[in-house]
Every structure is written in structure tokens, then in C-alpha cells.
Coordinates of C-alpha atoms and ligand atoms in Angstrom, one line a residue:
X141 CA 0.0 0.0 0.0
X142 CA 2.7 2.4 1.0
X143 CA 4.4 1.9 -2.4
X144 CA 1.1 2.5 -4.2
X145 CA 0.5 5.8 -2.4
X146 CA 4.0 7.0 -3.1
X147 CA 3.7 6.0 -6.7
X148 CA 0.4 7.8 -6.9
X149 CA 1.9 10.9 -5.3
X150 CA 4.8 10.8 -7.6
X151 CA 2.7 10.5 -10.7
X152 CA 0.7 13.5 -9.5
X153 CA 3.8 15.4 -9.1
X154 CA 5.0 14.4 -12.6
X155 CA 1.7 15.5 -14.0
X156 CA 1.8 18.8 -12.2
X157 CA 5.4 19.4 -13.3
X158 CA 4.5 18.5 -16.9
X159 CA 1.5 20.9 -16.9
X160 CA 3.7 23.6 -15.4
X161 CA 6.4 23.2 -17.9
X162 CA 4.7 22.2 -21.1
X163 CA 1.1 23.2 -21.1
X164 CA 1.7 25.6 -18.2
X165 CA 0.4 29.0 -17.6
X166 CA 2.2 31.8 -19.3
X167 CA 0.5 34.5 -17.3
X168 CA 1.3 32.9 -14.0
X169 CA 4.9 32.4 -15.0
X170 CA 5.1 36.1 -15.8
X171 CA 3.5 37.1 -12.5
X172 CA 5.8 34.9 -10.6
X173 CA 8.7 37.0 -12.0
X174 CA 7.0 40.1 -10.7
X175 CA 6.0 41.3 -14.1
X176 CA 3.0 43.5 -14.7
X177 CA 0.8 41.6 -17.1
X178 CA -2.8 41.5 -18.6
X179 CA -3.8 38.1 -20.0
X180 CA -6.8 37.0 -22.1
X181 CA -9.9 36.8 -20.0
X182 CA -9.0 39.8 -17.8
X183 CA -11.4 42.7 -18.1
X184 CA -8.9 45.2 -19.5
X185 CA -7.5 42.7 -22.1
X186 CA -9.6 44.2 -24.9
X187 CA -8.5 47.7 -24.4
X188 CA -4.8 46.9 -23.8
X189 CA -4.7 44.8 -27.0
X190 CA -6.7 47.1 -29.3
X191 CA -4.7 48.4 -32.2
X192 CA -4.8 52.0 -33.5
X193 CA -5.8 50.8 -36.9
X194 CA -9.1 48.9 -36.3
X195 CA -8.8 47.3 -39.7
X196 CA -7.0 44.6 -37.7
X197 CA -7.9 42.6 -34.7
X198 CA -5.3 40.3 -33.2
X199 CA -5.4 38.3 -30.1
X200 CA -2.0 38.4 -28.3
X201 CA -1.0 35.8 -25.7
X202 CA -0.4 38.4 -23.1
X203 CA 0.3 42.1 -22.8
X204 CA 3.2 42.9 -20.4
X205 CA 4.2 46.3 -18.9
X206 CA 7.9 45.8 -17.8
X207 CA 9.6 48.4 -15.6
X208 CA 13.3 47.7 -16.4
X209 CA 15.4 46.0 -19.1
X210 CA 16.0 43.0 -16.8
X211 CA 12.2 42.3 -16.8
X212 CA 12.3 42.3 -20.5
X213 CA 15.0 39.6 -20.5
X214 CA 12.8 37.6 -18.1
X215 CA 9.8 38.0 -20.5
X216 CA 11.9 36.8 -23.4
X217 CA 13.0 33.7 -21.5
X218 CA 9.4 32.9 -20.6
X219 CA 8.5 33.4 -24.3
X220 CA 11.1 30.9 -25.3
X221 CA 9.7 28.4 -22.9
X222 CA 6.3 28.8 -24.4
X223 CA 7.5 29.1 -27.9
X224 CA 5.9 32.5 -28.4
X225 CA 6.9 35.5 -30.6
X226 CA 7.7 38.8 -28.8
X227 CA 7.1 42.2 -30.1
X228 CA 7.4 45.7 -28.4
X229 CA 4.8 48.3 -28.5
X230 CA 5.7 52.0 -28.1
X231 CA 3.0 54.4 -29.4
X232 CA 1.0 51.6 -31.0
X233 CA 0.7 53.5 -34.3
X234 CA 2.0 50.8 -36.6
X235 CA -0.3 50.9 -39.8
X236 CA -0.6 47.2 -39.8
X237 CA -0.8 46.6 -36.0
X238 CA 2.7 45.2 -35.7
X239 CA 2.8 46.7 -32.2
X240 CA 0.4 44.0 -31.1
X241 CA 2.2 41.3 -33.2
X242 CA 0.7 41.7 -36.6
X243 CA -0.7 38.3 -36.0
X244 CA -2.3 36.2 -33.2
X245 CA -0.5 34.8 -30.3
X246 CA 2.4 37.2 -29.6
X247 CA 3.5 38.4 -26.2
X248 CA 3.4 42.2 -26.2
X249 CA 6.1 44.2 -24.4
X250 CA 4.4 47.5 -23.9
X251 CA 7.2 50.0 -23.2
X252 CA 4.8 53.0 -23.4
X253 CA 3.7 52.7 -19.7
X254 CA 7.0 52.7 -17.9
X255 CA 9.9 53.5 -20.3
X256 CA 9.1 57.2 -20.4
X257 CA 12.1 59.0 -19.0
X258 CA 13.9 61.7 -21.1
X259 CA 17.2 63.0 -20.0
X260 CA 18.6 66.0 -21.8
X261 CA 22.3 66.6 -21.4
X262 CA 23.2 70.3 -22.1
X263 CA 27.0 69.6 -22.0
X264 CA 27.1 67.1 -24.9
X265 CA 23.9 68.2 -26.6
X266 CA 22.6 64.8 -26.5
X267 CA 19.5 63.3 -24.9
X268 CA 18.7 59.8 -23.6
X269 CA 15.1 59.0 -24.6
X270 CA 13.4 55.9 -23.3
X271 CA 11.4 54.3 -26.0
X272 CA 7.9 54.5 -24.5
X273 CA 7.9 58.2 -25.3
X274 CA 5.6 59.8 -27.9
X275 CA 6.7 62.4 -30.3
X276 CA 4.8 65.3 -28.7
X277 CA 6.3 64.8 -25.3
X278 CA 9.8 64.4 -26.8
X279 CA 9.5 67.7 -28.8
X280 CA 8.4 69.5 -25.5
X281 CA 11.2 68.0 -23.5
X282 CA 13.9 68.8 -25.9
X283 CA 12.5 72.3 -26.7
X284 CA 12.6 73.3 -23.1
X285 CA 16.4 73.2 -23.5
X286 CA 16.2 74.9 -26.9
X287 CA 16.9 71.7 -28.8
X288 CA 15.1 69.4 -31.3
X289 CA 15.5 66.5 -33.6
X290 CA 13.9 65.6 -36.9
X291 CA 10.7 63.6 -36.6
X292 CA 7.0 63.3 -37.9
X293 CA 4.0 65.5 -37.1
X294 CA 1.6 63.3 -35.1
X295 CA 2.2 63.8 -31.3
X296 CA 0.9 60.3 -30.5
X297 CA 3.3 58.4 -32.6
X298 CA 5.8 56.5 -30.4
X299 CA 9.6 57.0 -30.8
X300 CA 10.0 53.1 -30.6
X301 CA 8.5 52.4 -34.0
X302 CA 9.2 55.8 -35.5
X303 CA 12.9 55.8 -35.0
X304 CA 13.2 52.1 -36.0
X305 CA 12.1 52.7 -39.5
X306 CA 12.8 56.4 -40.3
X307 CA 10.9 59.3 -38.7
X308 CA 10.3 62.0 -41.3
X309 CA 8.9 65.5 -40.8
X310 CA 9.1 69.1 -41.8
X311 CA 12.6 69.6 -40.1
X312 CA 14.1 66.5 -41.7
X313 CA 15.6 68.2 -44.7
X314 CA 17.5 70.3 -42.1
X315 CA 18.1 67.8 -39.3
X316 CA 17.6 64.3 -40.9
X317 CA 15.1 61.7 -39.8
X318 CA 14.7 60.5 -36.2
X319 CA 16.9 57.5 -36.8
X320 CA 19.7 59.6 -38.1
X321 CA 20.0 61.4 -34.8
X322 CA 20.7 58.1 -32.9
X323 CA 24.3 57.7 -31.5
X324 CA 23.7 54.7 -29.3
X325 CA 20.9 52.5 -28.0
X326 CA 20.2 49.9 -25.3
X327 CA 18.8 46.7 -26.7
X328 CA 17.5 43.4 -25.2
X329 CA 18.4 40.6 -27.7
X330 CA 16.5 37.4 -28.5
X331 CA 18.6 35.5 -25.9
X332 CA 17.8 38.0 -23.2
X333 CA 21.2 39.6 -23.2
X334 CA 21.1 43.4 -22.6
X335 CA 23.6 45.2 -24.9
X336 CA 24.6 48.7 -25.9
X337 CA 24.8 49.3 -29.7
X338 CA 26.8 52.1 -31.2
X339 CA 29.4 52.8 -33.9
X340 CA 32.0 51.2 -31.6
X341 CA 29.9 48.6 -29.7
X342 CA 28.0 45.9 -31.5
X343 CA 28.4 48.0 -34.6
X344 CA 26.6 45.7 -37.0
X345 CA 23.6 45.5 -34.7
X346 CA 23.7 49.2 -34.5
X347 CA 23.6 49.4 -38.3
X348 CA 20.6 47.1 -38.5
X349 CA 18.6 48.7 -35.6
X350 CA 18.5 51.9 -37.5
X351 CA 16.1 50.9 -40.3
X352 CA 14.9 47.4 -39.2
X353 CA 15.3 47.4 -35.4
X354 CA 12.2 45.4 -34.3
X355 CA 13.5 42.3 -36.1
X356 CA 16.6 42.2 -33.9
X357 CA 15.7 43.3 -30.4
X358 CA 13.7 45.4 -28.0
X359 CA 15.1 48.9 -27.6
X360 CA 14.7 50.3 -24.2
X361 CA 16.4 53.7 -24.8
X362 CA 18.1 55.6 -27.5
X363 CA 20.7 58.3 -27.2
X364 CA 20.4 61.1 -29.8
X365 CA 22.3 64.1 -30.8
X366 CA 20.1 67.2 -30.7
X367 CA 20.0 70.3 -32.7
X368 CA 19.5 74.0 -31.7
X369 CA 16.0 75.1 -32.5
X370 CA 15.7 78.0 -34.9
X371 CA 14.8 81.3 -33.2
X372 CA 11.7 81.6 -35.3
X373 CA 9.4 79.4 -37.5
X374 CA 6.8 80.4 -39.9
X375 CA 3.9 78.0 -40.7
X376 CA 2.1 78.4 -44.0
X377 CA -1.0 77.0 -45.6
X378 CA -2.4 77.9 -49.1
X379 CA -5.5 76.1 -50.5
X380 CA -7.0 75.7 -54.0
X381 CA -9.8 73.7 -55.6
X382 CA -8.6 73.1 -59.0
X383 CA -9.5 71.1 -62.2
X384 CA -7.4 68.1 -62.6
X385 CA -5.2 69.6 -65.4
X386 CA -4.4 72.7 -63.2
X387 CA -3.7 70.4 -60.2
X388 CA -1.3 68.4 -62.2
X389 CA 0.4 71.6 -63.3
X390 CA 0.8 72.6 -59.6
X391 CA 2.3 69.3 -58.9
X392 CA 4.8 69.6 -61.7
X393 CA 5.7 73.1 -60.6
X394 CA 6.2 71.8 -57.0
X395 CA 8.4 69.0 -58.4
X396 CA 10.6 71.4 -60.4
X397 CA 10.9 73.7 -57.4
X398 CA 11.9 70.8 -55.2
X399 CA 14.6 69.8 -57.5
X400 CA 16.1 73.3 -57.4
X401 CA 18.1 75.0 -54.6
X402 CA 15.4 75.1 -51.8
X403 CA 16.9 76.2 -48.5
X404 CA 17.2 73.2 -46.1
X405 CA 15.0 75.1 -43.5
X406 CA 12.1 74.8 -45.9
X407 CA 9.8 71.9 -45.0
X408 CA 6.7 71.4 -47.1
X409 CA 4.2 69.2 -48.7
X410 CA 1.3 69.2 -51.1
X411 CA -1.7 67.8 -49.5
X412 CA -4.4 66.5 -52.0
X413 CA -7.9 65.6 -51.1
X414 CA -11.4 65.4 -52.6
X415 CA -12.4 68.3 -54.8
X416 CA -15.7 70.3 -54.7
X417 CA -17.1 68.3 -57.6
X418 CA -16.2 65.8 -60.2
X419 CA -13.1 66.8 -62.2
X420 CA -11.6 68.7 -59.4
X421 CA -9.0 68.2 -56.6
X422 CA -8.5 70.1 -53.4
X423 CA -4.8 71.1 -53.2
X424 CA -3.0 72.6 -50.1
X425 CA 0.5 73.7 -50.0
X426 CA 1.7 73.6 -46.4
X427 CA 4.7 73.5 -44.2
X428 CA 7.2 75.4 -42.1
X429 CA 10.0 77.8 -42.8
X430 CA 12.6 77.4 -40.1
X431 CA 14.1 80.8 -40.8
X432 CA 13.5 84.4 -39.9
X433 CA 10.0 85.6 -40.7
X434 CA 11.4 88.5 -42.8
X435 CA 12.9 86.0 -45.3
X436 CA 9.8 83.9 -45.8
X437 CA 8.5 85.8 -48.8
X438 CA 11.8 85.3 -50.6
X439 CA 11.6 81.7 -50.1
X440 CA 8.0 81.0 -51.0
X441 CA 7.7 83.4 -53.9
X442 CA 9.7 81.3 -56.4
X443 CA 7.1 78.5 -55.8
X444 CA 3.9 80.5 -55.3
X445 CA 4.7 83.0 -58.0
X446 CA 4.7 80.1 -60.6
X447 CA 1.2 79.0 -59.8
X448 CA -1.2 81.1 -61.9
X449 CA -4.3 80.6 -59.8
X450 CA -4.6 82.7 -56.6
X451 CA -5.0 80.6 -53.5
X452 CA -8.6 80.5 -52.2
X453 CA -7.4 80.7 -48.6
X454 CA -4.0 81.4 -47.1
X455 CA -2.6 81.5 -43.6
X456 CA 0.9 82.5 -42.8
X457 CA 1.9 82.7 -39.1
X458 CA 5.2 83.3 -37.5
X459 CA 6.1 82.0 -34.0
X460 CA 8.5 79.8 -32.2
X461 CA 9.8 76.4 -33.3
X462 CA 7.5 74.6 -30.8
X463 CA 4.5 76.6 -32.0
X464 CA 5.1 75.2 -35.5
X465 CA 5.3 71.6 -34.0
X466 CA 2.0 72.2 -32.2
X467 CA 0.3 73.8 -35.2
X468 CA 0.7 70.8 -37.3
X469 CA 0.6 68.3 -34.5
X470 CA -2.8 68.6 -33.0
X471 CA -6.0 70.5 -33.7
X472 CA -6.0 71.8 -30.1
X473 CA -2.2 72.6 -30.3
X474 CA -1.5 70.2 -27.5
X475 CA 1.8 68.2 -27.5
X476 CA 1.7 66.7 -24.0
X477 CA 0.1 63.4 -24.3
X478 CA 0.2 62.4 -20.6
X479 CA -3.1 61.0 -19.5
X480 CA -4.8 61.7 -22.8
X481 CA -6.3 58.5 -24.3
X482 CA -5.2 57.8 -27.8
X483 CA -7.8 57.6 -30.5
X484 CA -8.1 55.1 -33.4
X485 CA -9.0 54.8 -37.0
X486 CA -9.7 52.1 -39.7
X487 CA -7.4 52.8 -42.6
X488 CA -5.3 51.5 -45.5
X489 CA -2.1 53.2 -46.7
X490 CA 0.4 52.9 -49.6
X491 CA 3.6 54.9 -50.1
X492 CA 6.0 55.8 -52.7
X493 CA 9.5 57.3 -52.5
X494 CA 10.2 58.8 -55.8
X495 CA 13.8 58.7 -57.1
X496 CA 15.5 62.2 -57.3
X497 CA 17.3 61.2 -60.5
X498 CA 14.1 60.3 -62.3
X499 CA 11.3 62.9 -61.6
X500 CA 7.7 61.8 -62.2
X501 CA 6.8 62.3 -65.8
X502 CA 4.1 64.9 -66.7
X503 CA 1.9 62.2 -68.1
X504 CA 2.0 60.3 -64.7
X505 CA 1.1 63.5 -62.8
X506 CA -1.7 64.2 -65.2
X507 CA -3.1 60.5 -65.0
X508 CA -2.8 60.8 -61.2
X509 CA -4.8 63.9 -60.9
X510 CA -7.4 62.8 -63.3
X511 CA -7.8 59.7 -61.2
X512 CA -8.2 61.7 -58.0
X513 CA -10.5 64.2 -59.6
X514 CA -12.8 61.4 -61.0
X515 CA -12.6 58.2 -58.9
X516 CA -11.8 60.3 -55.9
X517 CA -15.3 61.9 -55.9
X518 CA -17.3 58.7 -55.8
X519 CA -15.0 56.5 -53.7
X520 CA -16.6 55.0 -50.7
X521 CA -13.8 55.9 -48.3
X522 CA -12.4 59.3 -47.1
X523 CA -8.9 59.8 -48.4
X524 CA -5.9 62.2 -48.7
X525 CA -2.5 62.1 -50.4
X526 CA 0.6 63.8 -49.0
X527 CA 3.4 64.6 -51.4
X528 CA 6.3 65.5 -49.1
X529 CA 9.5 67.2 -50.1
X530 CA 12.2 64.9 -48.9
X531 CA 15.1 65.7 -51.2
X532 CA 16.4 68.4 -53.3
X533 CA 20.1 69.4 -53.4
X534 CA 21.7 69.2 -50.0
X535 CA 18.8 67.6 -48.1
X536 CA 20.3 66.1 -45.0
X537 CA 18.0 63.0 -45.3
X538 CA 19.8 62.1 -48.6
X539 CA 23.2 63.4 -47.5
X540 CA 23.6 60.4 -45.1
X541 CA 25.7 57.7 -46.9
X542 CA 23.5 54.8 -48.0
X543 CA 25.4 52.2 -46.0
X544 CA 25.7 54.3 -42.8
X545 CA 22.4 52.9 -41.5
X546 CA 20.0 50.1 -42.6
X547 CA 17.6 52.6 -44.0
X548 CA 17.7 51.8 -47.6
X549 CA 16.6 54.8 -49.6
X550 CA 18.8 57.9 -49.7
X551 CA 18.2 59.2 -53.2
X552 CA 14.6 60.4 -52.9
X553 CA 12.8 63.4 -54.1
X554 CA 9.2 62.9 -52.7
X555 CA 7.8 60.7 -50.0
X556 CA 4.2 60.3 -51.1
X557 CA 1.6 58.8 -48.7
X558 CA -1.8 57.5 -50.1
X559 CA -4.2 57.3 -47.1
X560 CA -7.7 56.0 -47.2
X561 CA -9.9 55.6 -44.2
X562 CA -13.5 54.7 -43.5
X563 CA -15.9 57.6 -43.0
X564 CA -16.6 56.5 -39.5
X565 CA -13.0 55.6 -38.5
X566 CA -14.5 52.2 -37.7
X567 CA -14.2 48.9 -39.5
X568 CA -15.1 47.4 -41.9
X569 CA -12.8 48.8 -44.5
X570 CA -14.5 48.2 -47.8
X571 CA -13.0 46.2 -50.7
X572 CA -13.5 49.1 -53.0
X573 CA -11.3 51.2 -50.7
X574 CA -8.3 48.9 -51.4
X575 CA -9.0 49.1 -55.1
X576 CA -9.2 52.9 -55.0
X577 CA -5.9 53.3 -53.1
X578 CA -4.2 50.8 -55.4
X579 CA -5.4 52.8 -58.4
X580 CA -3.8 56.0 -57.1
X581 CA -0.4 54.3 -57.1
X582 CA -1.0 52.5 -60.4
X583 CA -1.9 55.7 -62.1
X584 CA 1.7 57.0 -61.3
X585 CA 3.5 53.7 -61.8
X586 CA 1.8 53.0 -65.1
X587 CA 2.9 56.3 -66.5
X588 CA 6.6 56.3 -65.6
X589 CA 9.4 54.3 -67.2
X590 CA 9.3 50.5 -66.5
X591 CA 12.7 50.8 -64.9
X592 CA 11.7 53.7 -62.6
X593 CA 13.6 53.1 -59.3
X594 CA 10.8 53.9 -56.8
X595 CA 10.7 52.4 -53.4
X596 CA 8.4 52.5 -50.3
X597 CA 8.6 53.8 -46.8
X598 CA 8.8 51.2 -44.0
X599 CA 7.0 53.5 -41.5
X600 CA 4.0 53.6 -43.8
X601 CA 3.5 49.9 -43.8
X602 CA 1.3 48.2 -46.4
X603 CA 0.3 44.7 -45.6
X604 CA -0.8 44.0 -49.3
X605 CA 2.5 45.1 -50.8
X606 CA 4.2 42.6 -53.1
X607 CA 8.0 42.5 -53.0
X608 CA 8.1 44.5 -49.7
X609 CA 11.5 43.1 -48.9
X610 CA 13.0 44.9 -51.8
X611 CA 10.8 48.0 -51.7
X612 CA 11.4 48.7 -48.0
X613 CA 15.0 47.3 -47.5
X614 CA 16.4 47.5 -51.1
X615 CA 20.0 46.4 -51.4
X616 CA 20.4 46.2 -47.6
X617 CA 18.0 43.2 -47.4
X618 CA 20.7 40.5 -47.8
X619 CA 22.9 42.0 -45.1
X620 CA 19.8 42.3 -42.8
X621 CA 19.1 38.7 -43.4
X622 CA 22.6 37.7 -42.3
X623 CA 22.3 39.8 -39.2
X624 CA 18.9 38.2 -38.4
X625 CA 20.5 34.8 -38.7
X626 CA 23.3 35.8 -36.2
X627 CA 21.3 37.5 -33.5
X628 CA 17.8 36.0 -33.8
X629 CA 18.2 32.6 -35.3
X630 CA 15.1 31.3 -33.6
X631 CA 12.8 34.1 -35.0
X632 CA 11.8 35.4 -31.6
X633 CA 11.0 38.7 -33.2
X634 CA 8.7 37.7 -35.9
X635 CA 5.9 39.7 -37.4
X636 CA 4.5 40.1 -40.9
X637 CA 7.2 42.4 -42.3
X638 CA 10.2 41.1 -40.1
X639 CA 13.5 40.3 -41.7
X640 CA 13.7 36.6 -42.8
X641 CA 16.9 34.9 -41.7
X642 CA 19.2 33.7 -44.4
Ligands
FAD908 C1 -1.6 59.4 -37.3 C2 -0.2 59.0 -37.7 C3 0.6 59.9 -38.2 C4 2.0 59.6 -38.6 N1 2.8 60.6 -39.1 C5 4.1 60.3 -39.5 C6 5.0 61.3 -39.9 O1 4.7 62.5 -40.0 N2 6.2 60.9 -40.3 C7 6.6 59.5 -40.3 O2 7.8 59.3 -40.6 N3 5.8 58.6 -39.9 C8 4.5 58.9 -39.4 N4 3.6 57.9 -39.0 C9 4.1 56.5 -39.1 C10 4.8 56.1 -37.9 O3 6.1 56.7 -37.8 C11 4.9 54.6 -37.7 O4 3.6 53.9 -37.8 C12 5.7 54.2 -36.6 O5 6.4 52.9 -36.8 C13 4.8 54.0 -35.3 O6 5.6 53.8 -34.2 P1 4.9 53.5 -32.8 O7 5.9 53.2 -31.8 O8 3.7 54.5 -32.5 O9 4.0 52.1 -33.2 P2 4.1 50.7 -32.6 O10 3.0 50.0 -33.2 O11 4.2 50.6 -31.2 O12 5.4 50.0 -33.2 C14 5.7 50.0 -34.6 C15 6.7 48.9 -34.8 O13 7.9 49.1 -34.1 C16 8.1 48.1 -33.1 N5 8.6 48.7 -31.8 C17 8.0 49.7 -31.2 N6 8.7 50.0 -30.1 C18 9.8 49.2 -30.1 C19 11.0 49.1 -29.3 N7 11.1 49.8 -28.2 N8 11.9 48.1 -29.6 C20 11.7 47.3 -30.7 N9 10.6 47.5 -31.5 C21 9.8 48.4 -31.2 C22 6.8 47.3 -32.9 O14 7.0 46.1 -32.5 C23 6.3 47.5 -34.3 O15 6.8 46.5 -35.2 C24 2.3 58.3 -38.6 C25 1.5 57.3 -38.2 C26 0.2 57.6 -37.8 C27 -0.8 56.6 -37.3
NAG909 C1 3.0 66.6 -19.4 O1 2.2 66.8 -18.3 C2 2.4 66.1 -17.1 C3 1.3 66.4 -16.1 O2 0.1 66.6 -16.7 C4 3.8 66.4 -16.6 O3 4.0 65.7 -15.5 C5 4.9 66.3 -17.6 O4 6.0 66.7 -17.2 C6 4.5 67.0 -18.9 N1 5.4 66.6 -20.0 C7 6.2 67.5 -20.6 C8 7.2 66.8 -21.6 O5 6.1 68.6 -20.6
NAG910 C1 31.8 49.5 -25.5 O1 33.0 48.9 -26.0 C2 34.1 49.3 -25.3 C3 35.3 48.6 -26.0 O2 35.2 48.7 -27.4 C4 34.0 48.9 -23.9 O3 35.1 49.2 -23.1 C5 32.8 49.5 -23.3 O4 32.6 49.0 -21.9 C6 31.6 49.2 -24.1 N1 30.5 50.0 -23.6 C7 29.3 49.5 -23.3 C8 28.3 50.5 -22.7 O5 29.0 48.3 -23.5
NAG911 C1 23.4 36.4 -27.0 O1 23.3 36.7 -28.4 C2 24.4 37.6 -28.8 C3 24.2 38.0 -30.2 O2 24.1 36.9 -31.0 C4 25.8 37.0 -28.5 O3 26.8 37.7 -28.9 C5 25.8 36.5 -27.1 O4 27.1 35.8 -26.8 C6 24.7 35.6 -26.7 N1 24.7 35.5 -25.2 C7 24.5 34.3 -24.7 C8 24.5 34.3 -23.2 O5 24.2 33.3 -25.3

């Protein structure tokens, strides 16, 4: 009898051990390590796992809120045991919900909650920015020391994703992209090791992190070099409602202007949207002049003077650097995101980076505007297109040598974003919406040379893009694949557009 009881007890223990180790309970394991976690079934799970883009719904395995890099190592070790993929979430603004995995079953490492420190060093003109910060808060913190870096306009975008794949905004021709400002970063690798990556430490990792970071590790902080903010900044907005032919002419004038000697402190875009009636397009020229207010007319006139139609509305306003960030950042002019819940949308985006050496043909500009003026009136989604001036002689974004970072496109004239969202900002996104956005891009591609060397912007992710490896990562893809094989051979950091190991 004694033996039977002991055998019975032993087998219970074995079953318990087996359940613990193999079937196990992921959430309990995380809690046992002291990690803040929300698992499926908990009441807040829906809200902590909801993506910004509601076109997607993914069910993560757990959402964690670590407080220090060592906890991230622990999460990764537990993920290894349960054979789960791990992704970080910073601002959560990935276009294809990669911040919640881009697929079901990932463990989410939310850095937005606790990795929010910003340390500005006035001696070295650098700043250490933890990766949970959003752009609005970073702009405010740096500006309070009279400093800034290049980055995009939306205050709610997180630096974690933004600086991994680019980070382009009105100041980028002057200061570069967010990723160009990085001098070193702290990273947790797939085996849980915490490393510093810089030009001198883990230099290959440092190269890859700036352009494809989320495939290689979880970044907890970046150190950036900062730039002195200009003493004055002038924001401008001019609007027209134009027939397609005239709109196409404006685009051509803008392209010719952008290819000329535009001062680097001039950041601008053409914003295109639905016209007043069929055959027309609404055109806005907008941006910031980071120079003295007195000199603004001299800078804008060579462009504005070439457009024969008088703008229907115009707004020109001079103020400080941070005023200009707030002006384009938020309708209420607020940059501090603390305590303000993020909103959401349901959208689909495509992008084009046009080659500086091969400007868009006039026939492609014409076909594009005809398409917007006709199909754009009846489309069943709301839409806009941003044609952003990226290059032109001397642009700092293009001046960075191609192989300096993993970012693969440094010979660009325009960054064009084609943005469609549902009228209600809620799903479902209609099939005809995809067709409409596809058609915008096709109208341009079909009317440029077949060897036109366009590419696409990896911060404006398109889940339906064919050949994304080449369009996002260009000639760097091979080198990125080798790095992936070296630092993450088990594909811990896997999501729909992650680098595939060699
Ligand atoms: C409204 C809006 C406006 C935008 N405006 C601009 C703009 O003006 N200019 C521009 O260049 N882009 C712009 N973007 C695009 C934006 O830069 C990208 O979507 C960016 O990747 C979002 O970063 P995130 O941290 O908010 O997103 P997340 O979804 O949190 O992350 C995006 C990706 O980065 C990974 N990631 C996040 N944090 C880390 C980390 N700490 N370590 C490792 N990987 C991490 C995630 O896993 C995911 O793969 C805009 C996006 C939106 C929604
Ligand atoms: C934002 O506001 C919060 C309080 O509302 C404050 O603690 C924080 O310092 C502010 N952030 C910045 C960057 O100004
Ligand atoms: C960086 O590398 C140097 C040697 O090249 C080493 O002395 C130093 O400790 C490293 N720094 C970090 C933060 O890892
Ligand atoms: C973790 O991975 C890195 C990068 O591949 C490697 O250099 C390091 O030796 C690994 N550490 C351990 C403990 O395996």
C-alpha cells in the first residue's frame, strides 16, 4: 500500500510538473517573476490589446508592462519556454498593427507605460530617450532646452517604431530623420542579453537597428544628438480647388521647385484631397519655414509665383519652433500626451518614395490627378495624399551615406503617402477602398518608365505590398538577413514584415 500511495503521489507530481512546464500557464509564469501583465480573459485585455488601426484585430497571448530591461529579459526567457513570438509596443501606431504582433499569439512588451524617461544633457547636446515616449512629449522636453530632432508630425506616434524605420517630418531636410540622430541604443536581444549598440559597440547590430530594429531586439532607450531650435518658425497653408489639369500643373511646378536649390530650413508638402465636384482636386501647399519671418517671402515666392491661380485661402503665421510643431501636430495645439487616451481609425495606406534622379513624368502627374478628380469623388472611403518634399540638393536626409544605416533609400525626391480611411473611422474597410488606393499608385507607376527606381517607406507599412523586402529594404536586405541569422536565429521577433533569416 505504501508503495502505491508513493507511486500515486509521484505521478501526480509528474503531471503537475508536466502541466507547469509544457502546457503551463504563461501569465502565472510572468506574474511569478513580478512582471505586470494582462492576460486574455481579464477585463482590461480588450482595451490593452486594441490596435490604433481597427482594420486589424489580433489576439495576443499576453500584454506585459515591464519596468526595467531585466524584466524584458525575463519575459523573453518565458516566451522561449512557451515558444511565443515577442514584439514591443511603443506608441502603437503601426499601420498594420505590428505593435500587437501583426498576427495572433504574440507576447506584447508595452514600453509606453514605464519607459518614459527623457534625460537631456546640455553639455554634450545629447538626450537619452526611453522608447515609451511619444513624439509630442519628446518635442516638448527637448524644446525646453532649446533643442530638437527631426521627426514626424503626429504627437501620439511612439519613438520606438518611428525611430526604428525612419521618422520624417518638416525639419528632416535640415536635421535628418529621427533614426539619423541616434548615436547609441540599449537593446535586449533574443537570448535575453542586454547590450549597448553604437558605432563602436555591436556595430553591425547598431547598423541594423537603424532601419529594421524590431527584427533584432527590444530597444529600451536611444541616445540622440540634438540640434539647436531655430529662433523663429513660420507656418504656412495655401489652398486651392482646381480642375485636374491645373492640379497636375501645380504638382509639376512643385516638383521642379523641389529639384532646385530650396533652403534646407524649408519643409513642405502638397496635400491633396477630394475636390468640390467631379473633375476637381483640393490642393493645399503647407509646411514650415525654419528661418527668420522676414525672409519667408523670398523663399515662398519662387514657388507661389509660378502658380497662376490665386489661393482661395491662405494662412501665414510666425512664432517659435515649438509653436510650429504644435500647429501641425494637434488640432488643439497640445503636444503633451500624458493622461490623454489615444484615438483610433480604420485605414489603409500605400507609399511611394520617388527617385530624385528620375522625376515623375508629366503624363503620370496628369493621370494621377485625373484619377483623384474622378474616382476620388465617388470613392466609398475618405482619403488624402501627401506629397512631401524629402530631397532636393543638400537635403540632410539624402546626405547620409546609404550604408551608414540600414535605412535603404537615400536618393529620394518625394515621400508620397496615399491614405484611405473609413468615413466613421470604424471597420469594416470596404474592398472598393483597397481598389481605390491601389489605383492611385498605379496611375503613377503605369505612366513612368518601366525601370523607374521607386521604393516604399517602411514607417508607412502596407500589408498588401508585393515584394516588400525589396521596396522597404532595397540592397540592404541581404545584409539584414545575415544579421537576423546571427542575432535571432530562432525568430523570436517575428511579425509580418520582419526580416527573414538567411
Ligand atoms: C496618425 C499617424 C501619423 C503619422 N505621421 C508620421 C509622420 O509624420 N512621419 C513619419 O515618418 N511617420 C509617421 N507615421 C508613421 C509612424 O512613424 C509609424 O507608424 C511608426 O512605426 C509608429 O511607431 P509606434 O511606436 O507608434 O508604433 P508601434 O505599433 O508601437 O510600433 C511599430 C513597430 O515598431 C516596433 N517597436 C516599437 N517600439 C519598439 C521598441 N522599443 N523596440 C523594438 N521594436 C519596437 C513594434 O513592434 C512594431 O513593429 C504616422 C502614423 C500615424 C498613425
Ligand atoms: C506633461 O504633463 C504632465 C502632467 O500633466 C507632466 O508631469 C509632464 O512633465 C508633462 N510633460 C512634458 C514633456 O512637458
Ligand atoms: C563599448 O565597447 C568598449 C570597448 O570597445 C568597452 O570598453 C565598453 O565598456 C563598451 N560599452 C558598453 C556600454 O558596452
Ligand atoms: C546572445 O546573443 C548575442 C548576439 O548573437 C551573442 O553575442 C551573445 O554571446 C549571446 N549570449 C548568450 C549568453 O548566449
